[in-house]
């Protein structure tokens, strides 16, 4: 072992050494359908107004740590109940980290699986035990009996429910979620990252449960590059969590740009409506392929299971054809032979479909 290696062993926490980094592939040159981004740019006039607004930015000054204007705009745009408070994060990833940093050592973190990988990743990085409770095999619905039993056994300090869930795309049964809220010994975080693409959510119930927190992000709406997520909850909770937030975690450009974007509701509403329509079109086209199962989705992506092909080979063939999606097969288990494709622009979806049919033919 070299001296540098032994220093790593001696100094770093073993859970950090054991972690694998969150892998983000280099997407340059590809049709990028792997990361649930909104594919649309802004109209020319909107961009002009945005740049005009940014003229007022003062990059020599620290940003407003309280983000008062931005919080007001977020609350109005998201129907946050008046008596709820907000915690802002550099993406909702940072909010997950803040939540977990606040918990006592040994606290159990629980979520149905498969789900968004950062719940486990961040729990492990902070040496907190993560318990995943399998979703039902056929349709990825909550197995409510198993979930309630797992909560009774492990007494989780925090439960994450992605609503809709990533990578499966479905909304869990709202009555099951209510049962989890009633029975949970600790916090329940409804992660509504895909809210713009879903017909249901729990934001209006914030305050009705003392353990309910609702987390959202601007990433999937169309502002992934700004990195802005938020958590809505009872003031007592938000006040404590806010102590762990780095004072200037939302930078000057993000604050100004997000405030501006929230004034452009019509632009985003049109983009979201187009993506929702194209989701239905893409799902219908994929459903015609007998060797593929496409799952219902309330998000801006579709989960596919290959019934007769090898997902690794199809993924590589798509890549060779210039289309990047997400290969979930390496995760194994319930995601064996599964792929996830983000809904792009109509021409991108068409390029994907053509390349996908070709890839299935080539790898049959
Ligand atoms: N929650 C879920 C369910 C997600 O799928 C994602 C991103 N893939 C996030 C949170 C994180 O989003 P961001 O950090 O961009 O706000």
Short mmCIF file of C-alpha atoms and ligand atoms in Angstrom, two decimals:
data_model
loop_
_atom_site.label_atom_id
_atom_site.label_comp_id
_atom_site.label_asym_id
_atom_site.label_seq_id
_atom_site.Cartn_x
_atom_site.Cartn_y
_atom_site.Cartn_z
CA UNK A 1 0.00 0.00 0.00
CA UNK A 2 1.43 3.42 -0.98
CA UNK A 3 1.73 6.18 1.62
CA UNK A 4 -1.15 8.08 0.00
CA UNK A 5 -3.32 4.93 0.11
CA UNK A 6 -2.61 4.30 3.74
CA UNK A 7 -3.42 7.92 4.61
CA UNK A 8 -6.78 7.49 2.85
CA UNK A 9 -7.40 4.37 4.93
CA UNK A 10 -6.39 6.04 8.17
CA UNK A 11 -8.13 9.37 7.74
CA UNK A 12 -11.37 8.77 5.86
CA UNK A 13 -14.57 7.32 7.21
CA UNK A 14 -14.93 3.73 5.93
CA UNK A 15 -18.39 4.48 4.49
CA UNK A 16 -16.86 7.20 2.31
CA UNK A 17 -14.16 4.79 1.07
CA UNK A 18 -16.85 2.21 0.25
CA UNK A 19 -19.07 4.63 -1.71
CA UNK A 20 -19.20 4.65 -5.49
CA UNK A 21 -19.45 8.19 -6.92
CA UNK A 22 -22.78 9.20 -8.48
CA UNK A 23 -21.97 8.60 -12.13
CA UNK A 24 -23.00 11.20 -14.71
CA UNK A 25 -22.12 10.12 -18.27
CA UNK A 26 -20.61 12.55 -20.77
CA UNK A 27 -23.58 13.39 -23.00
CA UNK A 28 -21.82 15.66 -25.49
CA UNK A 29 -22.91 14.91 -29.04
CA UNK A 30 -25.84 12.68 -28.03
CA UNK A 31 -29.57 13.16 -28.19
CA UNK A 32 -29.85 13.48 -24.43
CA UNK A 33 -32.79 11.55 -23.01
CA UNK A 34 -31.16 10.27 -19.82
CA UNK A 35 -31.70 12.92 -17.12
CA UNK A 36 -35.36 14.08 -17.10
CA UNK A 37 -34.54 17.55 -18.34
CA UNK A 38 -37.09 19.76 -20.08
CA UNK A 39 -35.64 19.84 -23.63
CA UNK A 40 -37.02 23.25 -24.59
CA UNK A 41 -35.14 26.55 -24.66
CA UNK A 42 -36.98 29.81 -23.95
CA UNK A 43 -38.52 31.99 -26.66
CA UNK A 44 -36.12 34.70 -27.89
CA UNK A 45 -38.08 37.49 -26.18
CA UNK A 46 -38.07 35.66 -22.83
CA UNK A 47 -34.30 35.21 -23.06
CA UNK A 48 -33.88 38.90 -23.83
CA UNK A 49 -35.92 39.89 -20.77
CA UNK A 50 -33.98 37.43 -18.62
CA UNK A 51 -30.62 38.87 -19.68
CA UNK A 52 -31.99 42.33 -19.02
CA UNK A 53 -32.91 41.23 -15.48
CA UNK A 54 -29.45 39.76 -14.90
CA UNK A 55 -27.93 43.19 -15.59
CA UNK A 56 -29.14 44.07 -12.11
CA UNK A 57 -27.09 41.24 -10.55
CA UNK A 58 -24.25 42.16 -8.20
CA UNK A 59 -21.79 39.27 -8.35
CA UNK A 60 -19.38 41.18 -6.11
CA UNK A 61 -21.89 40.92 -3.25
CA UNK A 62 -22.90 37.82 -1.34
CA UNK A 63 -26.41 36.67 -2.23
CA UNK A 64 -29.43 37.47 -0.04
CA UNK A 65 -29.19 34.63 2.51
CA UNK A 66 -32.90 34.76 3.34
CA UNK A 67 -34.07 34.69 -0.32
CA UNK A 68 -37.25 36.51 0.70
CA UNK A 69 -38.49 37.43 -2.80
CA UNK A 70 -37.72 34.02 -4.18
CA UNK A 71 -39.52 32.25 -1.35
CA UNK A 72 -42.63 34.36 -1.84
CA UNK A 73 -42.63 33.57 -5.56
CA UNK A 74 -42.10 29.84 -4.94
CA UNK A 75 -44.91 29.70 -2.40
CA UNK A 76 -47.35 31.43 -4.74
CA UNK A 77 -46.41 29.31 -7.77
CA UNK A 78 -46.65 26.02 -5.87
CA UNK A 79 -49.73 26.52 -3.74
CA UNK A 80 -47.75 26.25 -0.50
CA UNK A 81 -50.13 26.75 2.47
CA UNK A 82 -49.73 30.19 4.07
CA UNK A 83 -48.55 28.93 7.45
CA UNK A 84 -45.84 26.68 5.98
CA UNK A 85 -42.19 27.74 5.70
CA UNK A 86 -39.62 26.93 3.02
CA UNK A 87 -36.06 25.62 3.13
CA UNK A 88 -34.14 26.25 -0.11
CA UNK A 89 -31.43 23.96 -1.43
CA UNK A 90 -28.86 23.84 -4.18
CA UNK A 91 -31.10 21.32 -5.92
CA UNK A 92 -33.32 19.02 -3.91
CA UNK A 93 -30.28 16.75 -3.57
CA UNK A 94 -28.87 19.23 -1.08
CA UNK A 95 -32.12 19.24 0.87
CA UNK A 96 -31.99 15.46 1.22
CA UNK A 97 -28.47 15.86 2.58
CA UNK A 98 -29.54 18.58 5.04
CA UNK A 99 -32.42 16.42 6.30
CA UNK A 100 -30.12 13.47 6.88
CA UNK A 101 -27.40 15.57 8.53
CA UNK A 102 -29.95 16.68 11.12
CA UNK A 103 -30.76 13.14 12.30
CA UNK A 104 -29.21 11.41 15.29
CA UNK A 105 -26.47 8.83 14.61
CA UNK A 106 -27.94 5.42 13.81
CA UNK A 107 -31.28 6.82 12.62
CA UNK A 108 -32.92 4.56 10.04
CA UNK A 109 -33.68 6.02 6.61
CA UNK A 110 -36.45 4.15 4.76
CA UNK A 111 -37.87 4.24 1.25
CA UNK A 112 -39.64 1.89 -1.12
CA UNK A 113 -37.26 0.44 -3.73
CA UNK A 114 -36.46 0.84 -6.52
CA UNK A 115 -36.46 4.60 -6.07
CA UNK A 116 -34.26 7.69 -6.45
CA UNK A 117 -30.75 6.52 -5.61
CA UNK A 118 -29.65 9.61 -3.68
CA UNK A 119 -31.71 8.67 -0.60
CA UNK A 120 -29.52 5.61 -0.12
CA UNK A 121 -26.32 7.26 -1.36
CA UNK A 122 -26.58 10.19 1.06
CA UNK A 123 -27.68 7.97 3.96
CA UNK A 124 -24.65 5.73 3.43
CA UNK A 125 -22.33 8.75 3.14
CA UNK A 126 -23.52 9.90 6.57
CA UNK A 127 -23.26 6.40 8.10
CA UNK A 128 -27.04 6.12 8.52
CA UNK A 129 -28.62 2.70 7.93
CA UNK A 130 -30.87 2.62 4.84
CA UNK A 131 -33.76 0.16 4.66
CA UNK A 132 -35.38 -0.33 1.25
CA UNK A 133 -38.80 -1.96 1.14
CA UNK A 134 -39.52 -3.64 -2.23
CA UNK A 135 -42.38 -2.29 -4.32
CA UNK A 136 -44.85 -4.83 -5.75
CA UNK A 137 -43.20 -6.79 -8.54
CA UNK A 138 -45.89 -6.46 -11.20
CA UNK A 139 -46.72 -2.76 -11.20
CA UNK A 140 -44.31 -1.07 -8.75
CA UNK A 141 -47.21 -0.10 -6.46
CA UNK A 142 -46.53 0.27 -2.74
CA UNK A 143 -46.78 -3.01 -0.86
CA UNK A 144 -48.50 -1.24 2.01
CA UNK A 145 -48.60 -4.27 4.31
CA UNK A 146 -44.87 -4.82 3.90
CA UNK A 147 -44.15 -1.10 4.30
CA UNK A 148 -46.13 -0.75 7.52
CA UNK A 149 -44.50 -3.91 8.88
CA UNK A 150 -41.02 -2.59 7.97
CA UNK A 151 -41.79 0.72 9.72
CA UNK A 152 -42.94 -1.15 12.83
CA UNK A 153 -39.77 -3.22 12.82
CA UNK A 154 -37.14 -0.58 11.96
CA UNK A 155 -38.78 2.60 13.37
CA UNK A 156 -37.38 4.90 10.63
CA UNK A 157 -36.53 8.48 11.63
CA UNK A 158 -37.33 9.47 8.06
CA UNK A 159 -39.24 7.96 5.13
CA UNK A 160 -38.76 9.19 1.56
CA UNK A 161 -41.61 8.69 -0.91
CA UNK A 162 -40.91 9.95 -4.42
CA UNK A 163 -44.31 10.96 -5.76
CA UNK A 164 -44.25 10.16 -8.70
CA UNK A 165 -41.48 7.66 -8.16
CA UNK A 166 -38.20 7.63 -10.10
CA UNK A 167 -37.35 5.42 -12.02
CA UNK A 168 -40.77 3.76 -12.18
CA UNK A 169 -42.84 6.88 -13.04
CA UNK A 170 -45.96 5.88 -11.08
CA UNK A 171 -47.84 7.68 -8.32
CA UNK A 172 -48.38 5.58 -5.22
CA UNK A 173 -51.93 5.16 -3.95
CA UNK A 174 -52.77 8.35 -2.00
CA UNK A 175 -54.64 6.40 0.69
CA UNK A 176 -51.53 4.24 1.24
CA UNK A 177 -49.41 7.38 1.60
CA UNK A 178 -51.88 8.68 4.19
CA UNK A 179 -51.56 5.40 6.12
CA UNK A 180 -47.77 5.78 6.11
CA UNK A 181 -48.12 9.37 7.39
CA UNK A 182 -50.40 8.19 10.19
CA UNK A 183 -48.21 5.26 11.21
CA UNK A 184 -44.70 6.73 10.73
CA UNK A 185 -42.76 7.25 13.96
CA UNK A 186 -40.76 10.06 12.31
CA UNK A 187 -40.71 12.36 9.29
CA UNK A 188 -42.25 11.52 5.94
CA UNK A 189 -40.84 13.43 2.97
CA UNK A 190 -42.98 13.46 -0.15
CA UNK A 191 -40.49 14.12 -2.93
CA UNK A 192 -42.55 15.75 -5.67
CA UNK A 193 -39.70 16.39 -8.10
CA UNK A 194 -41.98 15.56 -11.04
CA UNK A 195 -44.96 17.61 -9.82
CA UNK A 196 -45.36 19.56 -13.11
CA UNK A 197 -46.07 16.30 -14.94
CA UNK A 198 -48.38 14.71 -12.35
CA UNK A 199 -52.04 15.18 -11.54
CA UNK A 200 -51.73 14.76 -7.79
CA UNK A 201 -49.63 15.92 -4.86
CA UNK A 202 -49.58 16.54 -1.13
CA UNK A 203 -48.65 20.22 -1.00
CA UNK A 204 -52.11 21.27 0.21
CA UNK A 205 -51.78 18.87 3.17
CA UNK A 206 -48.61 20.45 4.57
CA UNK A 207 -49.54 21.53 8.08
CA UNK A 208 -52.27 18.93 8.45
CA UNK A 209 -49.69 16.35 9.62
CA UNK A 210 -46.91 17.35 12.00
CA UNK A 211 -44.53 14.92 10.26
CA UNK A 212 -45.20 15.76 6.59
CA UNK A 213 -42.63 17.63 4.52
CA UNK A 214 -43.08 18.17 0.78
CA UNK A 215 -39.99 18.64 -1.38
CA UNK A 216 -39.97 20.01 -4.92
CA UNK A 217 -37.40 21.20 -7.44
CA UNK A 218 -37.31 23.53 -10.42
CA UNK A 219 -35.07 21.06 -12.26
CA UNK A 220 -37.72 19.05 -14.09
CA UNK A 221 -39.82 22.10 -14.86
CA UNK A 222 -36.98 23.36 -17.02
CA UNK A 223 -34.35 24.93 -14.75
CA UNK A 224 -32.03 22.02 -14.00
CA UNK A 225 -28.97 24.18 -14.59
CA UNK A 226 -29.94 26.69 -11.89
CA UNK A 227 -29.94 24.07 -9.09
CA UNK A 228 -32.89 25.09 -6.94
CA UNK A 229 -34.98 22.81 -4.78
CA UNK A 230 -37.22 23.55 -1.82
CA UNK A 231 -38.84 21.88 1.13
CA UNK A 232 -42.20 23.01 2.51
CA UNK A 233 -43.14 22.16 6.07
CA UNK A 234 -44.20 23.31 9.51
CA UNK A 235 -42.11 26.32 10.71
CA UNK A 236 -40.64 24.41 13.68
CA UNK A 237 -39.05 21.84 11.40
CA UNK A 238 -37.86 24.29 8.78
CA UNK A 239 -36.26 26.55 11.41
CA UNK A 240 -34.13 23.68 12.75
CA UNK A 241 -33.14 22.38 9.33
CA UNK A 242 -32.22 25.88 8.17
CA UNK A 243 -29.39 25.91 10.72
CA UNK A 244 -27.60 23.27 8.64
CA UNK A 245 -27.96 25.13 5.37
CA UNK A 246 -24.80 26.93 4.25
CA UNK A 247 -25.66 30.65 4.44
CA UNK A 248 -25.24 31.45 0.74
CA UNK A 249 -26.25 28.17 -0.86
CA UNK A 250 -28.52 29.87 -3.44
CA UNK A 251 -26.29 32.08 -5.55
CA UNK A 252 -27.06 35.53 -6.96
CA UNK A 253 -27.70 34.32 -10.51
CA UNK A 254 -29.97 31.47 -9.40
CA UNK A 255 -32.04 33.80 -7.21
CA UNK A 256 -32.56 36.36 -9.95
CA UNK A 257 -33.12 33.79 -12.69
CA UNK A 258 -35.59 31.72 -10.68
CA UNK A 259 -37.57 34.80 -9.65
CA UNK A 260 -37.69 35.81 -13.31
CA UNK A 261 -38.66 32.32 -14.47
CA UNK A 262 -41.51 32.11 -11.96
CA UNK A 263 -43.00 35.19 -13.63
CA UNK A 264 -43.06 33.32 -16.95
CA UNK A 265 -45.75 30.80 -16.05
CA UNK A 266 -47.20 30.79 -19.57
CA UNK A 267 -43.88 29.75 -21.13
CA UNK A 268 -43.47 26.79 -18.78
CA UNK A 269 -47.14 25.81 -18.91
CA UNK A 270 -46.88 25.49 -22.70
CA UNK A 271 -43.67 23.44 -22.48
CA UNK A 272 -45.07 21.13 -19.80
CA UNK A 273 -48.31 20.63 -21.78
CA UNK A 274 -46.29 19.68 -24.88
CA UNK A 275 -44.15 17.23 -22.92
CA UNK A 276 -47.24 15.63 -21.35
CA UNK A 277 -48.81 15.15 -24.78
CA UNK A 278 -45.60 13.75 -26.20
CA UNK A 279 -45.34 11.38 -23.23
CA UNK A 280 -48.69 9.88 -24.26
CA UNK A 281 -47.59 9.68 -27.92
CA UNK A 282 -44.28 8.04 -27.08
CA UNK A 283 -45.94 5.58 -24.68
CA UNK A 284 -48.50 4.62 -27.33
CA UNK A 285 -45.78 4.04 -29.94
CA UNK A 286 -43.76 1.91 -27.51
CA UNK A 287 -46.83 -0.06 -26.45
CA UNK A 288 -47.13 -1.29 -30.04
CA UNK A 289 -43.83 -3.12 -29.75
CA UNK A 290 -44.71 -6.61 -28.52
CA UNK A 291 -41.29 -7.30 -26.99
CA UNK A 292 -41.50 -4.24 -24.71
CA UNK A 293 -43.55 -3.43 -21.64
CA UNK A 294 -44.06 0.28 -21.06
CA UNK A 295 -45.20 1.35 -17.60
CA UNK A 296 -47.72 4.12 -16.90
CA UNK A 297 -45.96 7.36 -16.03
CA UNK A 298 -46.95 10.59 -14.31
CA UNK A 299 -43.45 12.00 -14.84
CA UNK A 300 -41.49 13.27 -17.86
CA UNK A 301 -39.95 9.87 -18.54
CA UNK A 302 -41.04 6.33 -19.33
CA UNK A 303 -39.83 3.08 -17.79
CA UNK A 304 -39.50 0.20 -20.24
CA UNK A 305 -38.90 -3.49 -19.68
CA UNK A 306 -37.46 -5.58 -22.48
CA UNK A 307 -39.25 -8.91 -22.51
CA UNK A 308 -37.04 -10.72 -25.01
CA UNK A 309 -33.89 -8.61 -25.48
CA UNK A 310 -30.77 -7.79 -23.51
CA UNK A 311 -30.99 -4.25 -22.06
CA UNK A 312 -27.19 -3.76 -22.01
CA UNK A 313 -26.93 -4.52 -25.73
CA UNK A 314 -29.95 -2.40 -26.66
CA UNK A 315 -28.59 0.50 -24.59
CA UNK A 316 -25.19 0.26 -26.32
CA UNK A 317 -26.82 0.04 -29.76
CA UNK A 318 -28.84 3.19 -28.98
CA UNK A 319 -25.68 4.94 -27.87
CA UNK A 320 -23.91 3.91 -31.06
CA UNK A 321 -26.85 5.49 -32.90
CA UNK A 322 -26.32 8.73 -30.97
CA UNK A 323 -29.16 8.41 -28.44
CA UNK A 324 -28.37 8.44 -24.72
CA UNK A 325 -30.99 7.03 -22.33
CA UNK A 326 -30.60 5.42 -18.88
CA UNK A 327 -29.74 1.75 -18.56
CA UNK A 328 -31.26 0.47 -15.31
CA UNK A 329 -30.29 -3.15 -15.88
CA UNK A 330 -27.02 -2.84 -13.92
CA UNK A 331 -29.11 -2.04 -10.80
CA UNK A 332 -30.48 -5.60 -11.07
CA UNK A 333 -33.41 -7.05 -9.14
CA UNK A 334 -36.75 -5.50 -10.07
CA UNK A 335 -35.03 -3.35 -12.70
CA UNK A 336 -33.48 -6.23 -14.64
CA UNK A 337 -33.82 -5.60 -18.39
CA UNK A 338 -35.25 -2.12 -17.74
CA UNK A 339 -34.44 1.14 -19.52
CA UNK A 340 -35.64 4.67 -18.77
CA UNK A 341 -36.17 7.27 -21.46
CA UNK A 342 -36.87 10.96 -20.85
CA UNK A 343 -39.55 12.54 -23.02
CA UNK A 344 -37.75 14.92 -25.38
CA UNK A 345 -38.81 17.11 -28.28
CA UNK A 346 -40.98 15.35 -30.89
CA UNK A 347 -38.04 14.98 -33.29
CA UNK A 348 -35.85 13.56 -30.50
CA UNK A 349 -38.53 11.06 -29.51
CA UNK A 350 -38.82 10.05 -33.14
CA UNK A 351 -35.04 9.58 -33.42
CA UNK A 352 -35.17 7.48 -30.26
CA UNK A 353 -38.04 5.34 -31.56
CA UNK A 354 -36.32 4.68 -34.87
CA UNK A 355 -33.02 3.84 -33.18
CA UNK A 356 -34.81 1.71 -30.58
CA UNK A 357 -36.66 -0.38 -33.18
CA UNK A 358 -33.38 -0.79 -35.05
CA UNK A 359 -31.57 -1.78 -31.85
CA UNK A 360 -34.21 -4.42 -31.08
CA UNK A 361 -33.91 -5.82 -34.62
CA UNK A 362 -30.10 -5.87 -34.41
CA UNK A 363 -29.95 -7.59 -31.03
CA UNK A 364 -32.83 -10.07 -31.48
N1 LIG B 1 -35.91 13.65 -6.41
C1 LIG B 1 -36.15 12.83 -7.43
C2 LIG B 1 -37.24 11.83 -7.30
C3 LIG B 1 -35.38 12.90 -8.59
O1 LIG B 1 -35.61 12.04 -9.58
C4 LIG B 1 -34.35 13.86 -8.66
C5 LIG B 1 -33.45 14.03 -9.87
N2 LIG B 1 -33.32 13.01 -10.72
C6 LIG B 1 -34.13 14.69 -7.58
C7 LIG B 1 -34.94 14.57 -6.46
C8 LIG B 1 -33.02 15.71 -7.54
O2 LIG B 1 -33.31 16.81 -8.26
P1 LIG B 1 -32.49 18.17 -8.13
O3 LIG B 1 -31.32 17.93 -7.22
O4 LIG B 1 -32.08 18.49 -9.52
O5 LIG B 1 -33.43 19.17 -7.56
#
